[in-house]
Amino acid sequence: MNKNLLIYAIAAVAATGGLLFGYDTGVINVALPSLKVKFHLENSPDVVGWIVSAVLAGGMVGPFISGPLTDLLGRKKINIIAAIIFVIGSALTAIAPTVAFLIVGRLCLGLAIGIVASTVPLYIAEIAPSNKRGQLVTFFQFAITLGILLSYVVGYALGDDPDGWRSMFWAGFVPAAVLLVGMFFVPESPRWLISKGRDAEALAVLQRLREPQQAQEELNQTKYLIENEGQEKGNWGEFFSKRLRIPLFIGVGIFFIQQFSGINAIIYYSTDIFKTTFDSTKTAALATVGVGAVNALSTMVAIFFLDRLGRKPLLYTGLIGTALSLATVGLGFLFRDSLGPEMQKIMLIGGVYTYIFFFAISLGPLGWLLISEVYPLKIRGFASSMGSFNHWFFDFWVAFTFPLMQASALGSNGGIFFVYMSVVLGGLLFAKYIVFETKGLTLEQIEARWEKSNDK
Ligand code: BGC
């Protein structure tokens, strides 16, 4: 097979993990109405809260499994383990006879999502040639958005069926099985093999993916870096060391801004938000499908531009665009009485859709891309797992606080959206002073930046 095609095929198989991420987080938005009827949850917001956030709680635990195991067992095996957990979780949720059973199934799914979220982008970054790394890692984000869209479409189609939620959960079983089978056929990451001293196997993989001379060069560069690494400090010691301060700030900062920009207030609760101005739930659900479609299509724009324009120009554009969009939605709520219902509807829909566009070309892909490329090889698996933990931790708080804020004055006067907007504006400082351009650099060139420091 042509080398380029092979790399795309490998990235696509691994990105199925992203599809599951998107599907299993998005599906709850559309499964909840029938779940509420089935389990009589109309007056039990706490139980509903648990059903929604079990995935996020599992997501927080997953990185603690993948953290030590990704560097120890390799990138392939850990994804196989995650795929098995996905298969089990999908089946458990689909057959759930009780709420407790359902919550356990959702916890399993979260665990698997928490694992793939840290290991898949990393795996793709390590097999990708540097000039295509942005694009290929963004396959993961694209798959997340496809998963979300798929869940909205399936939900829209099955929404009226009281047992529809079972089919919605079964549908997640299919990509889980694809990931499980597919992962057996992809090669192990050459960089991980080198880190374990398995040079001959690494070279064999590199020769399948690169031109012969480039394969040898990559092997040499990676070996050189490993041989020149500082004294052993262990994962945590390295992670918090002074020389890795910038990667640490990037891993925390990018997910703080990504999540507190309010993305999942929209991804999880858009139907509720739209219901504030649309009369029918069906129309609000259709508008939600629109959110999913804009999200997926706009991510394709990011795939095209990330390696051409670079990460920082997209980040600036995205931050300014999301801030303006959030302001539009907020102002629509704040002045709803003087604007009238039609104008407010336009500002809400227009603001949310443009917000999704700007998020999808910047904060969406960049979170996963940056954590896959800024850490040194020795702790890359561990560190990107910790990055993924930050994501789920912040995600949990946004998902948990949004309904509370919505029910308070901040909901009716649009204040929530101004809170999210302030975070995004703060993100401009983060983009200017912390993020550095990684376009076109090899992972080894990025790593060499950290080697220059004396504090090892
Ligand atoms: C984020 C998710 C979000 C999704 C939306 C991802 O990058 O990590 O939390 O739901 O983008 O497309």
Short mmCIF file of C-alpha atoms and ligand atoms in Angstrom, two decimals:
data_model
loop_
_atom_site.label_atom_id
_atom_site.label_comp_id
_atom_site.label_asym_id
_atom_site.label_seq_id
_atom_site.Cartn_x
_atom_site.Cartn_y
_atom_site.Cartn_z
CA MET A 1 0.00 0.00 0.00
CA ASN A 2 1.15 3.55 -0.71
CA LYS A 3 2.89 4.94 2.42
CA ASN A 4 0.65 8.00 2.70
CA LEU A 5 -2.50 5.95 2.36
CA LEU A 6 -1.24 3.54 4.98
CA ILE A 7 -0.67 6.37 7.47
CA TYR A 8 -4.15 7.73 6.81
CA ALA A 9 -5.66 4.27 7.25
CA ILE A 10 -3.83 3.72 10.55
CA ALA A 11 -4.90 7.14 11.83
CA ALA A 12 -8.50 6.43 10.79
CA VAL A 13 -8.57 3.13 12.70
CA ALA A 14 -7.16 4.76 15.83
CA ALA A 15 -9.51 7.72 15.46
CA THR A 16 -12.47 5.34 15.91
CA GLY A 17 -11.65 5.92 19.59
CA GLY A 18 -12.63 9.56 18.99
CA LEU A 19 -15.89 8.52 17.34
CA LEU A 20 -16.76 6.58 20.49
CA PHE A 21 -15.74 9.55 22.65
CA GLY A 22 -18.12 11.81 20.72
CA TYR A 23 -20.94 9.27 20.45
CA ASP A 24 -20.97 8.22 24.07
CA THR A 25 -20.77 11.78 25.41
CA GLY A 26 -23.31 13.18 22.91
CA VAL A 27 -25.87 10.38 23.09
CA ILE A 28 -27.03 11.31 26.57
CA ASN A 29 -28.36 14.63 25.22
CA VAL A 30 -30.85 12.66 23.10
CA ALA A 31 -31.36 9.50 25.19
CA LEU A 32 -32.41 11.33 28.35
CA PRO A 33 -36.07 11.98 27.44
CA SER A 34 -36.84 8.25 26.94
CA LEU A 35 -34.64 7.24 29.91
CA LYS A 36 -36.58 9.61 32.14
CA VAL A 37 -39.85 7.96 31.14
CA LYS A 38 -38.53 4.40 31.45
CA PHE A 39 -37.01 4.88 34.92
CA HIS A 40 -39.53 7.49 36.19
CA LEU A 41 -36.87 10.17 36.65
CA GLU A 42 -38.97 13.26 35.92
CA ASN A 43 -38.55 14.49 39.49
CA SER A 44 -35.10 13.09 40.23
CA PRO A 45 -32.60 15.62 38.87
CA ASP A 46 -29.87 14.14 41.10
CA VAL A 47 -30.21 10.70 39.48
CA VAL A 48 -30.30 12.30 36.04
CA GLY A 49 -27.15 14.20 37.01
CA TRP A 50 -25.44 10.93 37.86
CA ILE A 51 -26.44 9.30 34.59
CA VAL A 52 -25.03 12.27 32.64
CA SER A 53 -21.85 12.75 34.64
CA ALA A 54 -20.93 9.08 35.20
CA VAL A 55 -19.11 9.20 31.85
CA LEU A 56 -17.21 12.30 32.92
CA ALA A 57 -16.30 10.73 36.28
CA GLY A 58 -15.06 7.62 34.43
CA GLY A 59 -13.16 9.96 32.12
CA MET A 60 -11.30 11.35 35.13
CA VAL A 61 -10.27 7.87 36.27
CA GLY A 62 -9.23 6.59 32.81
CA PRO A 63 -6.05 8.70 32.58
CA PHE A 64 -4.78 7.18 35.82
CA ILE A 65 -4.93 3.78 34.14
CA SER A 66 -3.51 4.91 30.81
CA GLY A 67 -0.87 7.17 32.45
CA PRO A 68 1.43 4.44 33.74
CA LEU A 69 0.35 1.77 31.24
CA THR A 70 0.84 3.70 27.99
CA ASP A 71 4.57 4.04 28.56
CA LEU A 72 4.86 0.55 30.05
CA LEU A 73 2.75 -1.63 27.72
CA GLY A 74 2.88 0.49 24.59
CA ARG A 75 0.36 2.57 22.66
CA LYS A 76 -1.30 -0.39 20.95
CA LYS A 77 -2.09 -2.62 23.90
CA ILE A 78 -3.58 0.18 25.96
CA ASN A 79 -5.96 1.02 23.09
CA ILE A 80 -6.95 -2.63 22.85
CA ILE A 81 -7.74 -2.61 26.57
CA ALA A 82 -9.83 0.56 26.09
CA ALA A 83 -11.69 -1.04 23.17
CA ILE A 84 -12.62 -4.05 25.32
CA ILE A 85 -13.96 -1.71 28.02
CA PHE A 86 -15.95 0.17 25.32
CA VAL A 87 -17.51 -3.09 24.13
CA ILE A 88 -18.49 -4.05 27.68
CA GLY A 89 -19.77 -0.55 28.54
CA SER A 90 -21.90 -0.31 25.38
CA ALA A 91 -23.50 -3.68 26.07
CA LEU A 92 -24.11 -2.89 29.75
CA THR A 93 -25.83 0.41 29.00
CA ALA A 94 -27.95 -1.11 26.22
CA ILE A 95 -29.29 -3.98 28.33
CA ALA A 96 -29.50 -2.04 31.63
CA PRO A 97 -32.46 -3.32 33.70
CA THR A 98 -31.94 -0.70 36.45
CA VAL A 99 -30.56 2.80 36.85
CA ALA A 100 -27.63 1.55 38.95
CA PHE A 101 -26.72 -0.89 36.18
CA LEU A 102 -26.92 1.92 33.64
CA ILE A 103 -24.66 4.13 35.73
CA VAL A 104 -22.07 1.34 36.00
CA GLY A 105 -22.20 0.94 32.19
CA ARG A 106 -21.73 4.69 31.74
CA LEU A 107 -18.80 4.66 34.16
CA CYS A 108 -17.16 1.93 32.05
CA LEU A 109 -17.69 3.97 28.91
CA GLY A 110 -16.17 6.99 30.62
CA LEU A 111 -13.17 4.96 31.70
CA ALA A 112 -12.56 3.86 28.12
CA ILE A 113 -13.05 7.41 26.79
CA GLY A 114 -10.62 8.74 29.39
CA ILE A 115 -8.05 6.24 28.17
CA VAL A 116 -8.41 6.77 24.41
CA ALA A 117 -8.51 10.53 24.83
CA SER A 118 -4.94 10.41 26.04
CA THR A 119 -3.58 7.51 24.01
CA VAL A 120 -5.08 7.92 20.54
CA PRO A 121 -3.84 11.48 19.79
CA LEU A 122 -0.45 10.46 21.15
CA TYR A 123 -0.30 7.33 19.03
CA ILE A 124 -1.28 9.23 15.88
CA ALA A 125 1.27 11.99 16.62
CA GLU A 126 3.99 9.37 16.96
CA ILE A 127 3.30 7.62 13.68
CA ALA A 128 2.70 10.85 11.70
CA PRO A 129 5.38 12.62 9.66
CA SER A 130 5.91 16.12 11.09
CA ASN A 131 4.41 17.97 8.12
CA LYS A 132 1.11 16.10 8.50
CA ARG A 133 0.95 15.72 12.27
CA GLY A 134 -1.56 18.56 12.86
CA GLN A 135 -3.86 17.24 10.19
CA LEU A 136 -3.64 13.60 11.27
CA VAL A 137 -4.11 14.22 14.99
CA THR A 138 -7.10 16.38 14.09
CA PHE A 139 -8.65 13.22 12.61
CA PHE A 140 -9.24 12.36 16.25
CA GLN A 141 -11.15 15.58 16.84
CA PHE A 142 -13.02 15.11 13.56
CA ALA A 143 -14.03 11.64 14.72
CA ILE A 144 -15.26 13.11 18.03
CA THR A 145 -17.44 15.55 16.13
CA LEU A 146 -18.73 12.80 13.81
CA GLY A 147 -19.59 10.73 16.88
CA ILE A 148 -21.50 13.66 18.39
CA LEU A 149 -23.34 14.28 15.11
CA LEU A 150 -24.18 10.59 14.75
CA SER A 151 -25.61 10.48 18.25
CA TYR A 152 -27.79 13.53 17.55
CA VAL A 153 -29.05 12.05 14.27
CA VAL A 154 -29.77 8.63 15.83
CA GLY A 155 -31.43 10.42 18.75
CA TYR A 156 -33.55 12.57 16.45
CA ALA A 157 -34.66 9.50 14.49
CA LEU A 158 -35.46 7.36 17.55
CA GLY A 159 -36.52 10.13 19.91
CA ASP A 160 -40.23 9.21 19.91
CA ASP A 161 -39.68 5.51 20.66
CA PRO A 162 -39.93 4.85 24.44
CA ASP A 163 -37.32 2.10 24.20
CA GLY A 164 -35.23 4.11 21.74
CA TRP A 165 -32.45 4.60 24.27
CA ARG A 166 -31.56 0.89 24.08
CA SER A 167 -30.97 1.09 20.32
CA MET A 168 -29.05 4.33 20.82
CA PHE A 169 -26.68 2.58 23.23
CA TRP A 170 -26.42 -0.54 21.05
CA ALA A 171 -25.36 1.68 18.15
CA GLY A 172 -22.23 2.54 20.17
CA PHE A 173 -21.29 -1.14 20.19
CA VAL A 174 -20.42 -1.14 16.48
CA PRO A 175 -17.52 1.38 16.50
CA ALA A 176 -16.30 -0.24 19.73
CA ALA A 177 -15.98 -3.58 17.93
CA VAL A 178 -14.31 -1.87 14.94
CA LEU A 179 -11.72 -0.28 17.25
CA LEU A 180 -11.07 -3.59 18.97
CA VAL A 181 -10.49 -5.53 15.76
CA GLY A 182 -8.71 -2.67 13.99
CA MET A 183 -6.14 -2.12 16.73
CA PHE A 184 -4.77 -5.62 16.17
CA PHE A 185 -3.81 -4.67 12.62
CA VAL A 186 -2.01 -1.36 13.19
CA PRO A 187 1.71 -1.20 14.00
CA GLU A 188 3.08 -0.21 17.41
CA SER A 189 4.40 3.35 17.68
CA PRO A 190 8.00 3.39 16.43
CA ARG A 191 8.93 6.02 19.01
CA TRP A 192 7.66 3.87 21.86
CA LEU A 193 9.58 0.88 20.46
CA ILE A 194 12.77 2.96 20.41
CA SER A 195 12.17 4.06 24.00
CA LYS A 196 12.16 0.36 24.92
CA GLY A 197 15.36 -0.36 23.01
CA ARG A 198 13.50 -2.33 20.32
CA ASP A 199 15.28 -0.50 17.48
CA ALA A 200 15.02 -3.21 14.83
CA GLU A 201 11.22 -3.39 15.20
CA ALA A 202 11.02 0.41 15.22
CA LEU A 203 13.03 0.63 12.01
CA ALA A 204 10.81 -1.96 10.37
CA VAL A 205 7.71 0.13 11.22
CA LEU A 206 9.39 3.36 10.11
CA GLN A 207 10.36 1.78 6.80
CA ARG A 208 6.72 0.96 6.15
CA LEU A 209 5.70 4.56 6.87
CA ARG A 210 8.61 6.69 5.57
CA GLU A 211 11.13 6.85 2.74
CA PRO A 212 14.19 4.70 3.62
CA GLN A 213 16.58 7.56 4.42
CA GLN A 214 13.99 9.41 6.49
CA ALA A 215 13.23 6.24 8.45
CA GLN A 216 16.85 5.89 9.49
CA GLU A 217 17.11 9.61 10.32
CA GLU A 218 14.05 9.51 12.59
CA LEU A 219 15.40 6.49 14.37
CA ASN A 220 18.74 8.21 14.96
CA GLN A 221 17.21 11.46 16.20
CA THR A 222 14.94 9.72 18.66
CA LYS A 223 17.73 7.51 19.95
CA TYR A 224 19.98 10.52 20.37
CA LEU A 225 17.38 12.29 22.50
CA ILE A 226 16.77 9.25 24.66
CA GLU A 227 20.49 8.75 25.25
CA ASN A 228 20.88 12.40 26.26
CA GLU A 229 17.97 12.51 28.65
CA GLY A 230 18.66 13.77 32.18
CA GLN A 231 18.77 11.65 35.29
CA GLU A 232 15.70 9.61 36.17
CA LYS A 233 13.20 11.57 38.24
CA GLY A 234 10.17 9.39 37.70
CA ASN A 235 6.99 10.49 35.97
CA TRP A 236 5.70 12.94 38.55
CA GLY A 237 9.12 14.47 39.21
CA GLU A 238 9.68 15.05 35.49
CA PHE A 239 6.15 16.25 34.93
CA PHE A 240 6.52 19.03 37.51
CA SER A 241 10.21 19.78 36.78
CA LYS A 242 11.16 23.36 36.02
CA ARG A 243 12.30 22.56 32.50
CA LEU A 244 8.82 21.25 31.64
CA ARG A 245 6.93 24.20 33.13
CA ILE A 246 5.70 25.43 29.73
CA PRO A 247 4.34 22.02 28.60
CA LEU A 248 2.67 21.72 32.01
CA PHE A 249 0.99 25.11 31.62
CA ILE A 250 -0.04 24.22 28.08
CA GLY A 251 -1.67 20.95 29.19
CA VAL A 252 -3.66 22.62 31.97
CA GLY A 253 -4.35 25.91 30.20
CA ILE A 254 -5.60 24.63 26.88
CA PHE A 255 -8.20 22.37 28.49
CA PHE A 256 -9.21 24.97 31.06
CA ILE A 257 -9.97 27.43 28.26
CA GLN A 258 -11.45 24.75 25.99
CA GLN A 259 -13.89 23.57 28.64
CA PHE A 260 -14.70 26.89 30.34
CA SER A 261 -15.40 28.39 26.94
CA GLY A 262 -18.67 26.54 27.58
CA ILE A 263 -18.47 24.06 24.70
CA ASN A 264 -20.19 21.25 26.55
CA ALA A 265 -22.91 23.49 27.90
CA ILE A 266 -23.88 23.49 24.22
CA ILE A 267 -22.91 19.93 23.27
CA TYR A 268 -24.79 18.39 26.24
CA TYR A 269 -27.61 20.88 26.76
CA SER A 270 -28.25 22.59 23.41
CA THR A 271 -31.75 21.17 23.13
CA ASP A 272 -32.59 22.73 26.50
CA ILE A 273 -31.02 26.04 25.49
CA PHE A 274 -32.90 26.12 22.18
CA LYS A 275 -36.14 25.24 23.94
CA THR A 276 -35.97 28.67 25.61
CA THR A 277 -36.87 30.29 22.28
CA PHE A 278 -38.38 27.46 20.16
CA ASP A 279 -41.90 26.29 20.87
CA SER A 280 -41.44 22.64 19.96
CA THR A 281 -38.92 20.19 21.38
CA LYS A 282 -38.64 18.55 17.96
CA THR A 283 -37.50 21.84 16.38
CA ALA A 284 -35.03 22.36 19.22
CA ALA A 285 -33.70 18.80 18.62
CA LEU A 286 -33.35 19.56 14.91
CA ALA A 287 -31.39 22.71 15.74
CA THR A 288 -29.15 20.45 17.84
CA VAL A 289 -28.51 18.22 14.81
CA GLY A 290 -27.47 21.46 13.08
CA VAL A 291 -24.95 22.09 15.88
CA GLY A 292 -23.48 18.63 15.29
CA ALA A 293 -23.25 19.20 11.53
CA VAL A 294 -21.60 22.63 11.82
CA ASN A 295 -19.15 21.16 14.33
CA ALA A 296 -18.09 18.29 12.06
CA LEU A 297 -17.89 20.38 8.88
CA SER A 298 -15.87 23.13 10.55
CA THR A 299 -13.38 20.61 11.91
CA MET A 300 -12.57 19.80 8.29
CA VAL A 301 -11.50 23.42 7.89
CA ALA A 302 -9.09 22.90 10.80
CA ILE A 303 -7.71 19.73 9.21
CA PHE A 304 -6.92 21.75 6.10
CA PHE A 305 -5.33 24.76 7.81
CA LEU A 306 -3.50 23.51 10.93
CA ASP A 307 -0.34 22.45 9.12
CA ARG A 308 -0.56 25.23 6.53
CA LEU A 309 -1.23 28.31 8.68
CA GLY A 310 0.04 26.91 11.96
CA ARG A 311 -1.53 26.40 15.38
CA LYS A 312 -1.28 29.94 16.73
CA PRO A 313 -3.09 31.85 13.95
CA LEU A 314 -6.00 29.44 14.25
CA LEU A 315 -5.99 29.75 18.01
CA TYR A 316 -6.16 33.57 17.86
CA THR A 317 -8.90 33.49 15.24
CA GLY A 318 -10.87 30.93 17.21
CA LEU A 319 -10.59 32.78 20.51
CA ILE A 320 -11.72 36.10 19.05
CA GLY A 321 -14.53 34.43 17.09
CA THR A 322 -15.85 32.44 20.06
CA ALA A 323 -15.72 35.52 22.31
CA LEU A 324 -17.78 37.57 19.83
CA SER A 325 -20.26 34.71 19.36
CA LEU A 326 -20.70 34.25 23.10
CA ALA A 327 -21.27 38.00 23.45
CA THR A 328 -23.97 37.80 20.75
CA VAL A 329 -25.81 35.01 22.57
CA GLY A 330 -25.44 36.77 25.94
CA LEU A 331 -26.69 40.11 24.58
CA GLY A 332 -29.65 38.32 23.00
CA PHE A 333 -30.72 37.09 26.44
CA LEU A 334 -29.89 40.35 28.21
CA PHE A 335 -32.00 42.48 25.88
CA ARG A 336 -34.58 39.87 24.96
CA ASP A 337 -37.53 42.10 25.97
CA SER A 338 -36.51 45.04 23.84
CA LEU A 339 -35.22 42.89 20.95
CA GLY A 340 -38.36 40.79 20.58
CA PRO A 341 -38.53 36.99 20.20
CA GLU A 342 -37.57 36.80 16.51
CA MET A 343 -34.42 38.87 16.87
CA GLN A 344 -33.41 36.96 19.99
CA LYS A 345 -33.90 33.65 18.15
CA ILE A 346 -31.61 34.87 15.36
CA MET A 347 -28.97 35.99 17.86
CA LEU A 348 -29.18 32.70 19.74
CA ILE A 349 -28.98 30.41 16.73
CA GLY A 350 -26.49 32.63 14.89
CA GLY A 351 -24.33 33.04 17.99
CA VAL A 352 -24.32 29.33 18.85
CA TYR A 353 -23.54 28.21 15.30
CA THR A 354 -20.73 30.71 14.80
CA TYR A 355 -19.41 29.81 18.24
CA ILE A 356 -19.28 26.16 17.20
CA PHE A 357 -17.50 27.08 13.96
CA PHE A 358 -14.78 29.05 15.75
CA PHE A 359 -14.41 26.43 18.47
CA ALA A 360 -14.08 23.67 15.90
CA ILE A 361 -11.27 25.40 14.03
CA SER A 362 -9.26 26.14 17.16
CA LEU A 363 -9.87 25.06 20.76
CA GLY A 364 -11.42 21.73 19.74
CA PRO A 365 -8.54 20.21 17.78
CA LEU A 366 -5.78 22.15 19.55
CA GLY A 367 -6.45 20.67 22.99
CA TRP A 368 -5.75 17.15 21.81
CA LEU A 369 -3.06 18.16 19.35
CA LEU A 370 -0.96 20.19 21.78
CA ILE A 371 -0.97 17.56 24.51
CA SER A 372 0.15 14.94 22.01
CA GLU A 373 3.18 16.92 20.86
CA VAL A 374 4.62 19.14 23.58
CA TYR A 375 5.93 16.57 26.06
CA PRO A 376 9.23 14.67 25.82
CA LEU A 377 9.07 11.03 24.78
CA LYS A 378 10.12 9.66 28.17
CA ILE A 379 6.96 10.88 29.91
CA ARG A 380 4.75 11.52 26.87
CA GLY A 381 2.22 8.80 27.68
CA PHE A 382 1.99 9.79 31.31
CA ALA A 383 1.88 13.53 30.68
CA SER A 384 -0.73 13.38 27.96
CA SER A 385 -2.86 11.22 30.25
CA MET A 386 -2.64 13.92 32.88
CA GLY A 387 -3.65 16.43 30.20
CA SER A 388 -6.66 14.28 29.48
CA PHE A 389 -7.48 14.20 33.21
CA ASN A 390 -7.56 18.01 33.22
CA HIS A 391 -10.02 17.87 30.36
CA TRP A 392 -12.46 15.59 32.20
CA PHE A 393 -12.07 17.43 35.47
CA PHE A 394 -12.96 20.79 33.90
CA ASP A 395 -15.63 19.19 31.71
CA PHE A 396 -17.28 17.70 34.80
CA TRP A 397 -17.51 21.12 36.48
CA VAL A 398 -18.94 22.84 33.43
CA ALA A 399 -21.53 20.08 32.93
CA PHE A 400 -22.41 20.16 36.60
CA THR A 401 -22.62 23.93 37.03
CA PHE A 402 -24.40 24.81 33.79
CA PRO A 403 -27.90 23.66 34.84
CA LEU A 404 -27.44 25.43 38.19
CA MET A 405 -26.34 28.67 36.55
CA GLN A 406 -29.11 28.34 33.98
CA ALA A 407 -31.68 28.13 36.75
CA SER A 408 -30.26 31.28 38.41
CA ALA A 409 -30.34 34.91 37.27
CA LEU A 410 -27.23 34.20 35.17
CA GLY A 411 -29.44 32.04 32.94
CA SER A 412 -32.20 34.50 32.22
CA ASN A 413 -29.94 37.54 31.74
CA GLY A 414 -27.37 35.70 29.63
CA GLY A 415 -24.69 36.14 32.32
CA ILE A 416 -23.45 32.55 31.83
CA PHE A 417 -22.32 33.37 28.33
CA PHE A 418 -20.41 36.43 29.52
CA VAL A 419 -18.65 34.25 32.10
CA TYR A 420 -17.54 31.88 29.32
CA MET A 421 -16.58 34.87 27.17
CA SER A 422 -14.25 36.22 29.88
CA VAL A 423 -12.42 32.89 30.01
CA VAL A 424 -11.96 32.93 26.24
CA LEU A 425 -10.62 36.49 26.32
CA GLY A 426 -8.16 35.44 29.04
CA GLY A 427 -7.15 32.71 26.59
CA LEU A 428 -5.63 35.38 24.32
CA LEU A 429 -2.90 35.98 26.93
CA PHE A 430 -2.34 32.23 27.17
CA ALA A 431 -2.04 32.03 23.38
CA LYS A 432 0.44 34.91 23.28
CA TYR A 433 2.70 34.04 26.20
CA ILE A 434 2.50 30.27 26.69
CA VAL A 435 1.66 28.54 23.42
CA PHE A 436 4.48 28.28 20.90
CA GLU A 437 4.25 27.34 17.23
CA THR A 438 4.80 23.64 16.57
CA LYS A 439 3.86 23.66 12.89
CA GLY A 440 6.37 21.69 10.81
CA LEU A 441 8.61 20.79 13.77
CA THR A 442 9.38 17.13 14.42
CA LEU A 443 8.53 15.79 17.87
CA GLU A 444 12.27 15.56 18.43
CA GLN A 445 12.79 19.25 17.57
CA ILE A 446 10.04 20.19 20.02
CA GLU A 447 11.64 17.99 22.67
CA ALA A 448 15.03 19.59 22.07
CA ARG A 449 13.57 22.89 23.34
CA TRP A 450 13.25 21.39 26.81
CA GLU A 451 16.71 19.83 26.74
CA LYS A 452 18.32 23.28 26.56
CA SER A 453 17.35 24.05 30.13
CA ASN A 454 19.82 23.18 32.88
CA ASP A 455 17.23 21.98 35.34
CA LYS A 456 16.77 18.36 34.50
C1 BGC B 1 -13.73 18.41 23.49
C2 BGC B 1 -15.06 17.89 23.94
C3 BGC B 1 -16.15 18.53 23.12
C4 BGC B 1 -15.87 18.35 21.64
C5 BGC B 1 -16.85 19.09 20.80
C6 BGC B 1 -13.55 18.17 22.03
O1 BGC B 1 -12.31 18.68 21.65
O2 BGC B 1 -12.70 17.77 24.17
O3 BGC B 1 -15.25 18.15 25.31
O4 BGC B 1 -17.40 17.95 23.43
O5 BGC B 1 -14.57 18.81 21.33
O6 BGC B 1 -16.57 18.90 19.45
#
